[in-house]
Amino acid sequence: MLFAVLILIAACAKSVSVSETPQSNEKTAGQESQAKEVTVTLPAKFKLIQETATRNPAVVKGIVKNIGNGTGSVKVTARVYYAKVVSGEEIQTIENVAPGEEKSFSIQIEKVTQWTSFKVFLE
């Protein structure tokens, strides 16, 4: 029993309590701040809302919407096909699209005389 009491006293003697006082966070006039600036970039995410095309001249039009949380840019690629083979392709970049904002695009595809279908890709 005496041995158990001695162990308990020894354990209590070794425990250390640390409490932070308001004075420990204060800085003196000569100290530099250790705070670092952190930049968080929220991702932009785009969705194709509408797409149409005209035959002559070959023009692909549409609307993209930023459904993400950050402002960003999107690269719109328009391809026209003839008999399932790419007959023309053009790229347009739309920049600084804010969250929730919709922007339209119009891409004229040069040197295409015939086409049967089209596709729009977003990057």
Coordinates of C-alpha atoms in Angstrom, one line a residue:
M1 CA 0.0 0.0 0.0
L2 CA 2.8 2.4 0.9
F3 CA 4.4 1.5 -2.4
A4 CA 1.3 2.5 -4.4
V5 CA 1.1 5.8 -2.6
L6 CA 4.8 6.5 -3.4
I7 CA 4.1 5.8 -7.1
L8 CA 1.1 8.1 -7.1
I9 CA 3.1 10.9 -5.5
A10 CA 5.9 10.4 -8.1
A11 CA 3.4 10.5 -11.0
C12 CA 1.9 13.7 -9.7
A13 CA 5.2 15.3 -9.2
K14 CA 6.2 14.7 -12.9
S15 CA 3.0 15.9 -14.5
V16 CA 3.3 19.4 -16.1
S17 CA 0.5 21.7 -16.8
V18 CA 0.9 24.3 -19.5
S19 CA -1.5 27.2 -19.7
E20 CA -1.2 30.1 -22.2
T21 CA -1.6 33.6 -20.8
P22 CA -2.7 36.5 -22.9
Q23 CA 0.7 38.1 -22.3
S24 CA 2.5 35.3 -24.1
N25 CA 0.8 36.2 -27.4
E26 CA 1.7 39.9 -27.2
K27 CA 4.6 41.1 -29.3
T28 CA 7.0 43.9 -28.5
A29 CA 7.7 46.7 -30.9
G30 CA 11.0 45.2 -32.1
Q31 CA 9.6 41.7 -33.1
E32 CA 8.6 40.8 -36.6
S33 CA 5.3 39.1 -37.3
Q34 CA 5.5 35.4 -38.2
A35 CA 2.2 35.5 -40.1
K36 CA 2.3 34.3 -43.7
E37 CA -0.1 35.3 -46.4
V38 CA -2.0 32.4 -47.8
T39 CA -3.7 32.4 -51.2
V40 CA -6.6 30.0 -51.8
T41 CA -7.6 29.4 -55.4
L42 CA -11.1 28.2 -55.9
P43 CA -11.6 26.1 -58.9
A44 CA -13.7 27.2 -61.9
K45 CA -15.8 24.5 -63.6
F46 CA -17.6 25.0 -66.9
K47 CA -20.7 23.5 -68.4
L48 CA -21.9 23.8 -72.0
I49 CA -25.4 25.4 -71.8
Q50 CA -26.3 25.7 -75.5
E51 CA -24.7 24.8 -78.9
T52 CA -25.8 25.4 -82.5
A53 CA -24.2 25.6 -85.9
T54 CA -24.7 27.0 -89.3
R55 CA -23.6 25.4 -92.5
N56 CA -22.4 28.1 -94.8
P57 CA -20.2 29.6 -93.5
A58 CA -19.4 26.9 -90.9
V59 CA -20.0 28.7 -87.6
V60 CA -20.4 27.0 -84.2
K61 CA -22.1 29.1 -81.5
G62 CA -23.0 28.4 -78.0
I63 CA -23.1 29.4 -74.3
V64 CA -20.8 28.2 -71.5
K65 CA -21.5 28.7 -67.8
N66 CA -19.1 28.7 -64.9
I67 CA -20.7 26.4 -62.3
G68 CA -17.6 26.4 -60.1
N69 CA -16.6 28.6 -57.1
G70 CA -13.8 30.6 -58.7
T71 CA -13.2 32.9 -61.7
G72 CA -11.4 31.2 -64.6
S73 CA -10.9 30.7 -68.3
V74 CA -12.1 28.0 -70.6
K75 CA -10.8 26.8 -74.0
V76 CA -13.7 26.0 -76.4
T77 CA -12.8 23.6 -79.3
A78 CA -15.3 23.3 -82.1
R79 CA -15.0 20.4 -84.6
V80 CA -17.0 19.7 -87.7
Y81 CA -17.1 16.3 -89.3
Y82 CA -17.9 14.9 -92.7
A83 CA -18.6 11.2 -92.8
K84 CA -17.3 10.8 -89.2
V85 CA -13.9 12.3 -90.2
V86 CA -12.8 15.7 -88.8
S87 CA -13.0 18.2 -91.6
G88 CA -12.3 21.3 -89.6
E89 CA -11.4 22.5 -86.1
E90 CA -11.0 25.9 -84.4
I91 CA -10.3 27.0 -80.8
Q92 CA -11.5 30.0 -78.9
T93 CA -10.5 30.9 -75.3
I94 CA -13.0 32.7 -73.1
E95 CA -11.3 34.4 -70.1
N96 CA -12.3 35.8 -66.8
V97 CA -15.6 34.0 -66.3
A98 CA -16.9 34.7 -62.8
P99 CA -18.9 32.0 -60.8
G100 CA -22.4 31.7 -62.1
E101 CA -21.7 33.8 -65.2
E102 CA -22.6 32.7 -68.7
K103 CA -20.6 33.7 -71.8
S104 CA -21.4 33.1 -75.4
F105 CA -18.9 32.0 -78.1
S106 CA -19.0 32.0 -81.9
I107 CA -16.3 30.1 -83.7
Q108 CA -16.0 30.3 -87.5
I109 CA -14.3 27.2 -89.0
E110 CA -12.2 28.2 -92.0
K111 CA -11.8 26.3 -95.3
V112 CA -14.7 23.8 -94.8
T113 CA -17.1 23.3 -97.6
Q114 CA -19.1 20.3 -96.4
W115 CA -19.8 18.9 -93.0
T116 CA -22.5 16.7 -91.5
S117 CA -22.1 17.0 -87.8
F118 CA -20.3 19.0 -85.1
K119 CA -19.0 18.7 -81.5
V120 CA -18.0 21.2 -78.9
F121 CA -15.3 20.4 -76.3
L122 CA -14.4 22.3 -73.2
E123 CA -11.0 22.3 -71.6

